[in-house]
Every structure is written in C-alpha cells, then in structure tokens.
Short mmCIF file of C-alpha atoms and ligand atoms in Angstrom, two decimals:
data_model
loop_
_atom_site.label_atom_id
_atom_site.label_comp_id
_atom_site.label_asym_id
_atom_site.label_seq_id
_atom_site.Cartn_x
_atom_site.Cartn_y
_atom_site.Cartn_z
CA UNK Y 2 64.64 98.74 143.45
CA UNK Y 3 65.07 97.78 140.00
CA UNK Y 4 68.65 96.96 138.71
CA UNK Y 5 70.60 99.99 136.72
CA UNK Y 6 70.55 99.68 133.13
CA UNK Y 7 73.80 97.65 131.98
CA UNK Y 8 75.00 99.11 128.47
CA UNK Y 9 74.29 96.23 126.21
CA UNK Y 10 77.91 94.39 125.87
CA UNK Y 11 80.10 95.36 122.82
CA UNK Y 12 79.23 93.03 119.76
CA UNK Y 13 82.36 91.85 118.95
CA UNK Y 14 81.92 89.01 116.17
CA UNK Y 15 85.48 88.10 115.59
CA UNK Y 16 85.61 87.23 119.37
CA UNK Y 17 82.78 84.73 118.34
CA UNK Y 18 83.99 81.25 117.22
CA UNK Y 19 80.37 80.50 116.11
CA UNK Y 20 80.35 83.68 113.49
CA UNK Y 21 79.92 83.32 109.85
CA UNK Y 22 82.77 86.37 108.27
CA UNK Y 23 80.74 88.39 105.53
CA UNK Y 24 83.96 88.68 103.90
CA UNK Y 25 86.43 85.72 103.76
CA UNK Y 26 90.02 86.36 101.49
CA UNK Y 27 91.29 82.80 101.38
CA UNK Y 28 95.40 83.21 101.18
CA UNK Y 29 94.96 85.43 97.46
CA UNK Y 30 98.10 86.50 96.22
CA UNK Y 31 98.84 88.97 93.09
CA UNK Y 32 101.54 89.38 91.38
CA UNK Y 33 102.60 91.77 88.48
CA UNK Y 34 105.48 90.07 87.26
CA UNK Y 35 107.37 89.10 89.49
CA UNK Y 36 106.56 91.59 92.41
CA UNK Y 37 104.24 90.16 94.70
CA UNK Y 38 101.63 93.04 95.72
CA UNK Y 39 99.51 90.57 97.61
CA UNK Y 40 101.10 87.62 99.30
CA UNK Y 41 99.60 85.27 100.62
CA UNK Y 42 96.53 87.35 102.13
CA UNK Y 43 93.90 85.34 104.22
CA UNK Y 44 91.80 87.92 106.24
CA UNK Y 45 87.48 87.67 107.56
CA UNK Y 46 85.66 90.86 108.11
CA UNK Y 47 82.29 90.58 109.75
CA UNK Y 48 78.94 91.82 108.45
CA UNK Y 49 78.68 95.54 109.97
CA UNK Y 50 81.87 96.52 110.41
CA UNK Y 51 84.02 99.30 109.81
CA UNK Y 52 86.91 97.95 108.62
CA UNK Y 53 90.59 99.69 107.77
CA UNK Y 54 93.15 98.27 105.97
CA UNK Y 55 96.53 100.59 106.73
CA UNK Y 56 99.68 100.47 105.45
CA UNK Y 57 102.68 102.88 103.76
CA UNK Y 58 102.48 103.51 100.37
CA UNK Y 59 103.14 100.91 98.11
CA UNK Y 60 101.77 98.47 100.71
CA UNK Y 61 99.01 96.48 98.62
CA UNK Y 62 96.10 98.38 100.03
CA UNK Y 63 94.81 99.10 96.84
CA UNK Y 64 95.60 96.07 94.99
CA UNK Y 65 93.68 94.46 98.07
CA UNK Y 66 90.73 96.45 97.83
CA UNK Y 67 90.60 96.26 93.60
CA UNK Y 68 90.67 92.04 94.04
CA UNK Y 69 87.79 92.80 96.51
CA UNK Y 70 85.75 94.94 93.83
CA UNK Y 71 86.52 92.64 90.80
CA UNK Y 72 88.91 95.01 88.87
CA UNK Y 73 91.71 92.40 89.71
CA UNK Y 74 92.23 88.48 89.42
CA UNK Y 75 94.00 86.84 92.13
CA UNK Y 76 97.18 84.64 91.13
CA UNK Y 77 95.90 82.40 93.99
CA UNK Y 78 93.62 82.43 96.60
CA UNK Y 79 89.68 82.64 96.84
CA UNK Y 80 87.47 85.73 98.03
CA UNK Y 81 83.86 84.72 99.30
CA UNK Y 82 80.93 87.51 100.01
CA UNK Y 83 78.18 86.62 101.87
CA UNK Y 84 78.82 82.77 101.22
CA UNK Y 85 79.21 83.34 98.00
CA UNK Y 86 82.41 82.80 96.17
CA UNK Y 87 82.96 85.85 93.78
CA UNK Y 88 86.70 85.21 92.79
CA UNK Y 89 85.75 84.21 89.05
CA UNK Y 90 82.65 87.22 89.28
CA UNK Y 91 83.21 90.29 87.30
CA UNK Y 92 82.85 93.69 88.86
CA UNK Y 93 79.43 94.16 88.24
CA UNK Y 94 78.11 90.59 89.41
CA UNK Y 95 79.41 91.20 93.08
CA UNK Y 96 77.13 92.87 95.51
CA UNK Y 97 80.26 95.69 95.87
CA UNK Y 98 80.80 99.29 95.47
CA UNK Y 99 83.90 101.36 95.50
CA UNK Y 100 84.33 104.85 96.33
CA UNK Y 101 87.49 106.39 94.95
CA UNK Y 102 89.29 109.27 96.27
CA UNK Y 103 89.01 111.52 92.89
CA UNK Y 104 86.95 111.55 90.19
CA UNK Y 105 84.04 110.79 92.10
CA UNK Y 106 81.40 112.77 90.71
CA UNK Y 107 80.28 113.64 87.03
CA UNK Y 108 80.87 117.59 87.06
CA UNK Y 109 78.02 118.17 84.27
CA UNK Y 110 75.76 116.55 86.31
CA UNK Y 111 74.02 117.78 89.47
CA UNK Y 112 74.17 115.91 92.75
CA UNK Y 113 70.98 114.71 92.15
CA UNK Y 114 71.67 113.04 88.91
CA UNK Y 115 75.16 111.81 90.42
CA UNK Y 116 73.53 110.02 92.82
CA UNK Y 117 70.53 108.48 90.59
CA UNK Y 118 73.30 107.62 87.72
CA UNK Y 119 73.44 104.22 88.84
CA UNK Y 120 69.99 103.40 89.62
CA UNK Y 121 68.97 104.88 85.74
CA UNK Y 122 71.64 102.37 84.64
CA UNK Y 123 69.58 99.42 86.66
CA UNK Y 124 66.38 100.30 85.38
CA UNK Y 125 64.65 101.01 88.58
CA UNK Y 126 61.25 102.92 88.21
CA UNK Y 127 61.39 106.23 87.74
CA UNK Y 128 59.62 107.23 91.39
CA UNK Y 129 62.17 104.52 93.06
CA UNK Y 130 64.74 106.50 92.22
CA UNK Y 131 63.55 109.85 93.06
CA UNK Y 132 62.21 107.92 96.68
CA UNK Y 133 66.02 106.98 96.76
CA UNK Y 134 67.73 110.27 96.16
CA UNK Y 135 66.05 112.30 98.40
CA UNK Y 136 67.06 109.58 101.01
CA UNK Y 137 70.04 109.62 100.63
CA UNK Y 138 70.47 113.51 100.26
CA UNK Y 139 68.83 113.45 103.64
CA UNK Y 140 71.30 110.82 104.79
CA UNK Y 141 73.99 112.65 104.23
CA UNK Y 142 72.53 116.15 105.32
CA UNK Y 143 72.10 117.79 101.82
CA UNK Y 144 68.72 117.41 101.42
CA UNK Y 145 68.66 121.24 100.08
CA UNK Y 146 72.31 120.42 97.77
CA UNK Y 147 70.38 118.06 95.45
CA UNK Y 148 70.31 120.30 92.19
CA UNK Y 149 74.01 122.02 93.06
CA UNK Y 150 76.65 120.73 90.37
CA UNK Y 151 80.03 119.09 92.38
CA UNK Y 152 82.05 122.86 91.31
CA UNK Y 153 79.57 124.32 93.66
CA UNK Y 154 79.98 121.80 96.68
CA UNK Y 155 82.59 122.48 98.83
CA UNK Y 156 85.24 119.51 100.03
CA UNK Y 157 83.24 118.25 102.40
CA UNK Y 158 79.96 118.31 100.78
CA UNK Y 159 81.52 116.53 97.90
CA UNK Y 160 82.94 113.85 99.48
CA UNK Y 161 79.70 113.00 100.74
CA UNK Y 162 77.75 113.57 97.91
CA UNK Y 163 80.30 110.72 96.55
CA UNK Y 164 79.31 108.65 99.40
CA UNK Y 165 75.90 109.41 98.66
CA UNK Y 166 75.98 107.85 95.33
CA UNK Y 167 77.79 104.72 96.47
CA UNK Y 168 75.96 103.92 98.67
CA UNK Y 169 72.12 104.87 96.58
CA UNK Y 170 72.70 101.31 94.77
CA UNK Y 171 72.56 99.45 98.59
CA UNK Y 172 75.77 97.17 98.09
CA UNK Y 173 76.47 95.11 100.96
CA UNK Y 174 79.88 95.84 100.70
CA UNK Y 175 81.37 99.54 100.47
CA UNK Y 176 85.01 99.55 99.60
CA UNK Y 177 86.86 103.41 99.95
CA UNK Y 178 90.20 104.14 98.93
CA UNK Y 179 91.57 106.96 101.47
CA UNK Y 180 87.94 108.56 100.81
CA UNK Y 181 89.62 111.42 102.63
CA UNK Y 182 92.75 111.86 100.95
CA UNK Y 183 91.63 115.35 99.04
CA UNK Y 184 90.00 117.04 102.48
CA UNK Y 185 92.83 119.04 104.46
CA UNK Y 186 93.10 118.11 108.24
CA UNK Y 187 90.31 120.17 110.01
CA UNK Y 188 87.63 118.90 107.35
CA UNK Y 189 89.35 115.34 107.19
CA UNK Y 190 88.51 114.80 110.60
CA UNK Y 191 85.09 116.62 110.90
CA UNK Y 192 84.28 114.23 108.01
CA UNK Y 193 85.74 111.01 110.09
CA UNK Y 194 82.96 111.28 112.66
CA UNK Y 195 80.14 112.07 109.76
CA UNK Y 196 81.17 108.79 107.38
CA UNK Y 197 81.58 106.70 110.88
CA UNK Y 198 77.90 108.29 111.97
CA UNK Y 199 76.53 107.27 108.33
CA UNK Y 200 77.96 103.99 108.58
CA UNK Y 201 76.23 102.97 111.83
CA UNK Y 202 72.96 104.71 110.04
CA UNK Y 203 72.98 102.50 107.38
CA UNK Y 204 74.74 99.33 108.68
CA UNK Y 205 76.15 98.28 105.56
CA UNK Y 206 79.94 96.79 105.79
CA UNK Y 207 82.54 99.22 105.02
CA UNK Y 208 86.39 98.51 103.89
CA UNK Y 209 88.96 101.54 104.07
CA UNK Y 210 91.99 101.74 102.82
CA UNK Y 211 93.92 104.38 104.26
CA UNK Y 212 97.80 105.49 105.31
CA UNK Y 213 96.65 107.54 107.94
CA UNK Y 214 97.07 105.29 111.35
CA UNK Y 215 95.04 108.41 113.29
CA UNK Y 216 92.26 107.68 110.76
CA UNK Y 217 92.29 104.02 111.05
CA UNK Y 218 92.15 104.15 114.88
CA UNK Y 219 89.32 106.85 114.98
CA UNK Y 220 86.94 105.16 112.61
CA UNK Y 221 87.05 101.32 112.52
CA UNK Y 222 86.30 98.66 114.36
CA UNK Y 223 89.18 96.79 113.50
CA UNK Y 224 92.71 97.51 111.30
CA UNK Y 225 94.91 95.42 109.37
CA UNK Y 226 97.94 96.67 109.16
CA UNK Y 227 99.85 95.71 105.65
CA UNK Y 228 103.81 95.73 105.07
CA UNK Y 229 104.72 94.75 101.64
CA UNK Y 230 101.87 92.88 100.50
CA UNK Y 231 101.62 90.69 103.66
CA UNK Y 232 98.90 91.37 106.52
CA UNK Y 233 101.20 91.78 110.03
CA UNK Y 234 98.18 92.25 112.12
CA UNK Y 235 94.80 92.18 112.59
CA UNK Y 236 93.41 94.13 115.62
CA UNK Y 237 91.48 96.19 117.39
CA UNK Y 238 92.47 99.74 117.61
CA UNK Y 239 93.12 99.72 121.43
CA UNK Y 240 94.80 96.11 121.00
CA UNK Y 241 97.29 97.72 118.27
CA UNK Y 242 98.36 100.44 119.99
CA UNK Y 243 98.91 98.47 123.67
CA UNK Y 244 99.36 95.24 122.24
CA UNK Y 245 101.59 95.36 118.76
CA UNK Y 246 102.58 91.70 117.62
CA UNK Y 247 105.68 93.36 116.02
CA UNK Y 248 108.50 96.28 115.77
CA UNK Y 249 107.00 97.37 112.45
CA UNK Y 250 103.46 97.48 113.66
CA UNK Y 251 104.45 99.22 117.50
CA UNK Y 252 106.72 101.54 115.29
CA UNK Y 253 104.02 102.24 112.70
CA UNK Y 254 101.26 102.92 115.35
CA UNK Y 255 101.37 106.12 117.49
CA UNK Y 256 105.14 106.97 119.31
CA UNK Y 257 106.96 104.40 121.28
CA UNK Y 258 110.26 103.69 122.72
CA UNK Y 259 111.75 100.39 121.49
CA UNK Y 260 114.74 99.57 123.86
CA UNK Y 261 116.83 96.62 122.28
CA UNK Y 262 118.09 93.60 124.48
CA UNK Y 263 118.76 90.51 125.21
CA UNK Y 264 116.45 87.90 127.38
CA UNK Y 265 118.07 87.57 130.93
CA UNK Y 266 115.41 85.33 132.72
CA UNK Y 267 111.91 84.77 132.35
CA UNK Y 268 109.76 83.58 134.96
CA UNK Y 269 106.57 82.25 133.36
CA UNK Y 270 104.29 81.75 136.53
CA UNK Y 271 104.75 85.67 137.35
CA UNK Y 272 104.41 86.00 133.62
CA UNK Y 273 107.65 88.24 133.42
CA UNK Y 274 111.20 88.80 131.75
CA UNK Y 275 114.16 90.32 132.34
CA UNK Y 276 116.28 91.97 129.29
CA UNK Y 277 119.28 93.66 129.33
CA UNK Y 278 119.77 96.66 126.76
CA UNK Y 279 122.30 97.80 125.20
CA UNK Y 280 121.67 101.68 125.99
CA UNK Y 281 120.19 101.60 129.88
CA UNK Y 282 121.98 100.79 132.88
CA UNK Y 283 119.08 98.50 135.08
CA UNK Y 284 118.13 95.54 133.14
CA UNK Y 285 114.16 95.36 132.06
CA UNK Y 286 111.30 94.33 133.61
CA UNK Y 287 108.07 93.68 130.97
CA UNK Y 288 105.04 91.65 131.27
CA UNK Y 289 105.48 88.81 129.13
CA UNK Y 290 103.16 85.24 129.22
CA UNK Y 291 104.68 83.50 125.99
CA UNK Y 292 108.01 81.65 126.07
CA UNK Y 293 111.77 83.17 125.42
CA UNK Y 294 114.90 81.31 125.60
CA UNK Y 295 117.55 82.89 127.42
CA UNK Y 296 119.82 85.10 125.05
CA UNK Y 297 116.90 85.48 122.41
CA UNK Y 298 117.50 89.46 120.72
CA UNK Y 299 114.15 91.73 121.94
CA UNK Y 300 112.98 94.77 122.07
CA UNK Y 301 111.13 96.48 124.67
CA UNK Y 302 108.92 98.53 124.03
CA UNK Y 303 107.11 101.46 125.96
CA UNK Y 304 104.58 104.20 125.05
CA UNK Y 305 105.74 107.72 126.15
CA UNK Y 306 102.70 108.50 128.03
CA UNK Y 307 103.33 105.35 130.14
CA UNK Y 308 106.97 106.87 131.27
CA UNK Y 309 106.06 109.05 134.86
CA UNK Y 310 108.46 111.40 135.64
CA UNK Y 311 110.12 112.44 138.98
CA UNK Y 312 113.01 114.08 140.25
CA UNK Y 313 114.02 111.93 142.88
CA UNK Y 314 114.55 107.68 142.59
CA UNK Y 315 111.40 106.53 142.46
CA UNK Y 316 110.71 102.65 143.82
CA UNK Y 317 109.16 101.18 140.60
CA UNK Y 318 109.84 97.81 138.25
CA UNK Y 319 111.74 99.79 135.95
CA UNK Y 320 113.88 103.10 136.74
CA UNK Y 321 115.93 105.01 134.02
CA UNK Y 322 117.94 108.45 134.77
CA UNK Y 323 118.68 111.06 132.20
CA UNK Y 324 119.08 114.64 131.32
CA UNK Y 325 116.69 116.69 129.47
CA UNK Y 326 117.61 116.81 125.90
CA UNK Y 327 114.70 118.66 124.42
CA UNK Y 328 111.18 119.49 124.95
CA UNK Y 329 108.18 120.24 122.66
CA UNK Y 330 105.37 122.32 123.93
CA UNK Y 331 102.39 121.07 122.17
CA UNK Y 332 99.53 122.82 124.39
CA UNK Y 333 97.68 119.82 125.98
CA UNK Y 334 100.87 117.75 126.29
CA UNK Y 335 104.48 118.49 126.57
CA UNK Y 336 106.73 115.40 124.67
CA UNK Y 337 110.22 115.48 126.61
CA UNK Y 338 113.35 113.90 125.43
CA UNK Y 339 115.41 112.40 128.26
CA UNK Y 340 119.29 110.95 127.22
CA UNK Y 341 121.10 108.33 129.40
CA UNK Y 342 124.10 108.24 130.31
CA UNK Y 343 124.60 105.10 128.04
CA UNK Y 344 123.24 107.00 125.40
CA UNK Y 345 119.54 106.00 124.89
CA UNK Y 346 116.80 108.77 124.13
CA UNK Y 347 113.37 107.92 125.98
CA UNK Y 348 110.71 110.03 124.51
CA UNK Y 349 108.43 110.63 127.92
CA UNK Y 350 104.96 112.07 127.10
CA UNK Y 351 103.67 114.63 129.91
CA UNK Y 352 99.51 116.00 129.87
CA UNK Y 353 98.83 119.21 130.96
CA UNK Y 354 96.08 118.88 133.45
CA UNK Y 355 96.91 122.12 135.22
CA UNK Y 356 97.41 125.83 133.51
CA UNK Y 357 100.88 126.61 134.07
CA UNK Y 358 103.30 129.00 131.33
CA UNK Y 359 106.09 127.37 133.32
CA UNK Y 360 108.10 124.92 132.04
CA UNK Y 361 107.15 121.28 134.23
CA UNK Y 362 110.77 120.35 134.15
CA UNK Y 363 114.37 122.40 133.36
CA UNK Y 364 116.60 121.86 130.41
CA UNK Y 365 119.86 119.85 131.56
CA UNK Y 366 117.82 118.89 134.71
CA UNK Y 367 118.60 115.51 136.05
CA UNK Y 368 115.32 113.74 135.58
CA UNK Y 369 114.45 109.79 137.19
CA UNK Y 370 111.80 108.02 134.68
CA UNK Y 371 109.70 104.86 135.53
CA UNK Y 372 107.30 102.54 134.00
CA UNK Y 373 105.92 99.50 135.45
CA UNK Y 374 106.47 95.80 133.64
CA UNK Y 375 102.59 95.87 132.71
CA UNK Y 376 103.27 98.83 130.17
CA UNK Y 377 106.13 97.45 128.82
CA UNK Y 378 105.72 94.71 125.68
CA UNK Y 379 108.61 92.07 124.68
CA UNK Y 380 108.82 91.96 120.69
CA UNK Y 381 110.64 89.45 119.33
CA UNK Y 382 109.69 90.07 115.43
P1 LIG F 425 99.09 101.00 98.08
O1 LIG F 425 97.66 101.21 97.74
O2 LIG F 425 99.30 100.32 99.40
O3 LIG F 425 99.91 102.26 98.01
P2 LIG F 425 99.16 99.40 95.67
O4 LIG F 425 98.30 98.24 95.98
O5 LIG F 425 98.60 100.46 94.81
O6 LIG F 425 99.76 100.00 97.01
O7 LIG F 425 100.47 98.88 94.96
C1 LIG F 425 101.31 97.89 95.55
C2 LIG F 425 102.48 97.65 94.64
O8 LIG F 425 102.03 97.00 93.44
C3 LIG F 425 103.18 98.92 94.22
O9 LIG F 425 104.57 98.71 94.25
C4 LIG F 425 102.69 99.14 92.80
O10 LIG F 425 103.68 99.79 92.03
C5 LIG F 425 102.43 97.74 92.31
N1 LIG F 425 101.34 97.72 91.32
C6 LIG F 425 100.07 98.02 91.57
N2 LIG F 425 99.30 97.90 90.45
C7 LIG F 425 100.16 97.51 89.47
C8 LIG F 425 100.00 97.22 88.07
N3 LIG F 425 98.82 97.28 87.48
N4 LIG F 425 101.11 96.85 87.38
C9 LIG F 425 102.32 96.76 87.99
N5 LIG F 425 102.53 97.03 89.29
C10 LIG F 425 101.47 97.41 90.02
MG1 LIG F 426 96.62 102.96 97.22
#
C-alpha cells in the first residue's frame, strides 16, 4: 500500500543558514535632530514573505518602511534588495512600491485608469496595459468594478482597488502602511484573509506596518516587534506569543500574567527555576534552559488560557488560591479574575466548550489555579 501523502514541510527560510534574505537593513539608523526614530536597525526578510513590522505609535514603523521605499536617507546603515544595495537609490530606481493607508486612489479617475496610471507613466504599450488591468481587476475580484470611480467603491473594494494598482507595476517589494487602518473591524478582518490570499497568488514580498498585534499574528509569516526605534524581536507569530524574549514584547502580545520575583535555584539539567514572588505564597516553577544567578529580579510569565481551574488542591508544578474578583462573559470564553491572598490578580482564561447560561464558577468562591513549569516563561529583560 502506498505511503499517505505527507504535507510538504513548512518553507521556513530564516530557519535556513544557507538562504540569501531578499531584504537585508544593515544596522540603519535615522535621526531627526536629535531623536533617534531608527536606531540601530539590522533586520533580513526573505523573498515571499509576509512580513509585519508592529509597534505603538510613534515606534519607527513608518520611518522604517519610508528608508525602505527611498523617501528617507539613513544617518547610518545600508539597505540591500535583491543583492543590490539601494541605500544611495532614489525612490523610483528601487524595484519598491508603497501602498499608503489614504489617499490611495485618484477620485477623478476610474479604477481602471487608477490602476493603469503607473504603467502610462512607464510607457508600456498600450494593449500591455489593458492585458494588465484586467488582471489585476480579476486578481482582486473586481473584474466588473473597472470603470466605477473610488466614491462609488465601497471600503473594501477600495482598499483593494489600491492594492490593485500597487501591485499592476510588479515590484518585488510591496511596502503597506496599516493598509487597513480606514476599514472598521468586520471589513478589516474580512479583508486580512483577502490581501493574505492575494499575496500567496502573486508571491511577491510584502512589508506591513501595522499597530494592530491581532493583525500582525493573522497575516504574516513573521513580526518584528519595534519599541522606540529599536527592533525587540523578530519571530514567528506562534514563537511571540509562547516564546516572548521580553516584558515589553509578552506584555504587548495577547494577555498574560507577569508575576515578579526573584531566582531561588535553577537546575539546568532539568532545565528549570525556582522564583519567589512578591504577591503568591508557593514559590515558581518555569521551564527555563538559559543561565540565572541566584537573586537575579524576573518575571514569570503565564498566558491566561494556560491557568486550569479547580475547586479543590490540585497536584500540579505550580498551585495558586484566590477568590473570584470579577468575571467577563465574552460568549466563547469567560476571562476570570482570581485575587490572592498576598494580593496578586491572575487573569485565568476559561473556553466554553459546553452550552451552559450558568455561571462556571461563583463570585467570592474560593477557587485553586494551576499551570505547569512548561507554560510558564522566565523574563529577565
Ligand atoms: P510610527 O509609524 O511607528 O507611528 P514614525 O516612524 O512615523 O512612527 O515616527 C517615529 C518618530 O519619529 C515619531 O516620534 C515622529 O514624531 C518622528 N518623526 C517622524 N518623521 C519625522 C520628521 N520628518 N521630522 C521629525 N520627526 C519625525
Ligand atoms: Mg506610522
């Protein structure tokens, strides 16, 4: 009997020492004045990707993506595409477009002409063009939209109209600034799944800048995350969220609990450590394979949905006991806020799997929490 099909393994490229990175920043840096809105940035994104830079406002996202596109000079630093240095190119030399949030489309013209602007501007033949436009109306499913004008597009259709006419010159490298920002939530993440789908259709590298950590975890294949001009971490979404390098990263990245301590021991064959904190009883178990001296200030921290909750001692690496402070009823989970006696607040994340109207657990109940030392994480930045 033949062998089931295997799914063909993930490509990862980054995991590849071998790989050439399509785009290499070089430690660039930009200042204005003496505020530093890029410092120090080194960062490779491989050829195909889906790549989002997040970070609060004020960050250096955009300053990051404008050095990419041209529109800014780097202090310091060098930016290669393709093997090709660009830092001393000029916008239009660089093999780059950029999609803005706004002002994407030229209301007097249709979407048609939107999307063949650039091409007219090139000089391509006149039936290249038309070849193109209808391709890319039919790539973004409007191949019946081409002679609306953007007032008679709705949000959606807009956006990708916009996305349309980025992407009608080929660039190998499509920068967006929150492409999303103007859509309100339902459309926003209707359209997630429809620029991720186009993406994969067209294979060209994309570079998002965005605030929105949901929308960098659902779309791209890997994040930065940027805190005051500096990169904190590069990652995976699923590495992010289990694996944050920092406080400000686990913090910035879904809800956690961050329990501060002190190291007690750390036994690096079993590839644990014990902490003491401040606001729990029981001292801390967490997985942890790198070393920490004795006495070194952590924090521990655990996701909510990792917390099980019972109402008797459970037997388990790490036990907490609390009362029931409040509880938010959010349909398919319930988010439960338990307080210690020594004053800590664990936010414990429950799924509904079963239809109940019931409350799971009483207000001012006496509730026993546990977590094993696998879903806990040791920060110590
Ligand atoms: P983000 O996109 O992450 O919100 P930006 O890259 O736009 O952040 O800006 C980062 C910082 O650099 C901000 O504090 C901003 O005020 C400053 N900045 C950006 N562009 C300029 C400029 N042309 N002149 C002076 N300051 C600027
Ligand atoms: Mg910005």
């Amino acid at each position: 009997m033949a062998a089931p099909a295997r799914p063909a393994p993930p490509v990862e490229p980054w995991r590849d020492p071998g790989a050439q990175p399509f785009v290499r920043i070089e430690g660039v840096t930009k200042t204005f004045g003496k505020f530093y809105a890029c410092d120090d940035i080194s960062l490779d994104v491989y050829r195909g990707e889906f790549f989002a830079i997040l970070g609060g406002s004020g960050s250096g996202k955009s300053t990051l993506l404008r050095l990419l596109a041209g529109f800014e000079a780097p202090d310091k630093g060098r930016i290669l595409i393709d093997g090709v240095d660009v830092t001393a190119l000029p916008p239009y030399q660089r093999p780059v477009n950029m999609m803005f949030q706004s002002y994407a489309l030229f209301p007097h013209m249709t979407v048609a002409q939107n999307i063949a602007f650039g091409l007219k501007q090139d000089r391509l033949p006149a039936g290249e063009i038309r070849d193109r436009v209808q391709h890319m109306l039919e790539l973004v499913q409007m191949p019946q939209l081409g002679n609306r004008k953007p007032d008679q597009l709705s949000g959606g259709q807009r956006q990708r109209a916009a996305l349309a006419r980025a992407l009608a010159k080929q660039p190998k490298l499509l920068l967006l600034d929150e492409p999303l920002g103007a859509l309100d939530k339902r459309l926003r993440e209707h359209t997630q799944f429809e620029l991720v789908n186009i993406q994969e259709k067209v294979g060209t590298t994309f570079i998002m800048v965005t605030h929105d950590q949901e929308e960098a975890m659902t779309m791209s294949s890997r994040i930065a995350v940027m805190d005051a001009g500096r990169i904190v971490q590069v990652s995976t979404p699923a590495a992010l969220y289990e694996f944050p390098a920092t406080r400000f990263v686990a913090e910035f990245i879904g809800g956690i609990n961050l329990f501060e301590g002190r190291v007690l021991s750390q036994d690096l064959d079993a590839g644990l450590v014990r902490v003491q904190c401040d606001q729990l009883e029981a001292p801390l178990l967490a997985r942890h394979t790198d070393f920490v001296p004795e006495g070194t200030a952590v924090s521990v921290a655990v996701r909510p949905e990792k917390i099980d909750v019972h109402e008797q001692r459970p037997q388990a690496d790490n036990v907490a006991v609390g009362k029931v402070r409040d509880i938010a009823y959010l349909g398919d989970v319930s988010i439960y806020h338990v307080q210690t006696e020594a004053g800590a607040v664990i936010r414990v994340q429950e799924t509904h799997v079963e239809r109940s109207s019931e409350p799971h657990y009483d207000w001012d109940g006496t509730l026993w929490l546990s977590w094993p030392a696998s879903s806990a994480v040791v920060l110590t930045a």
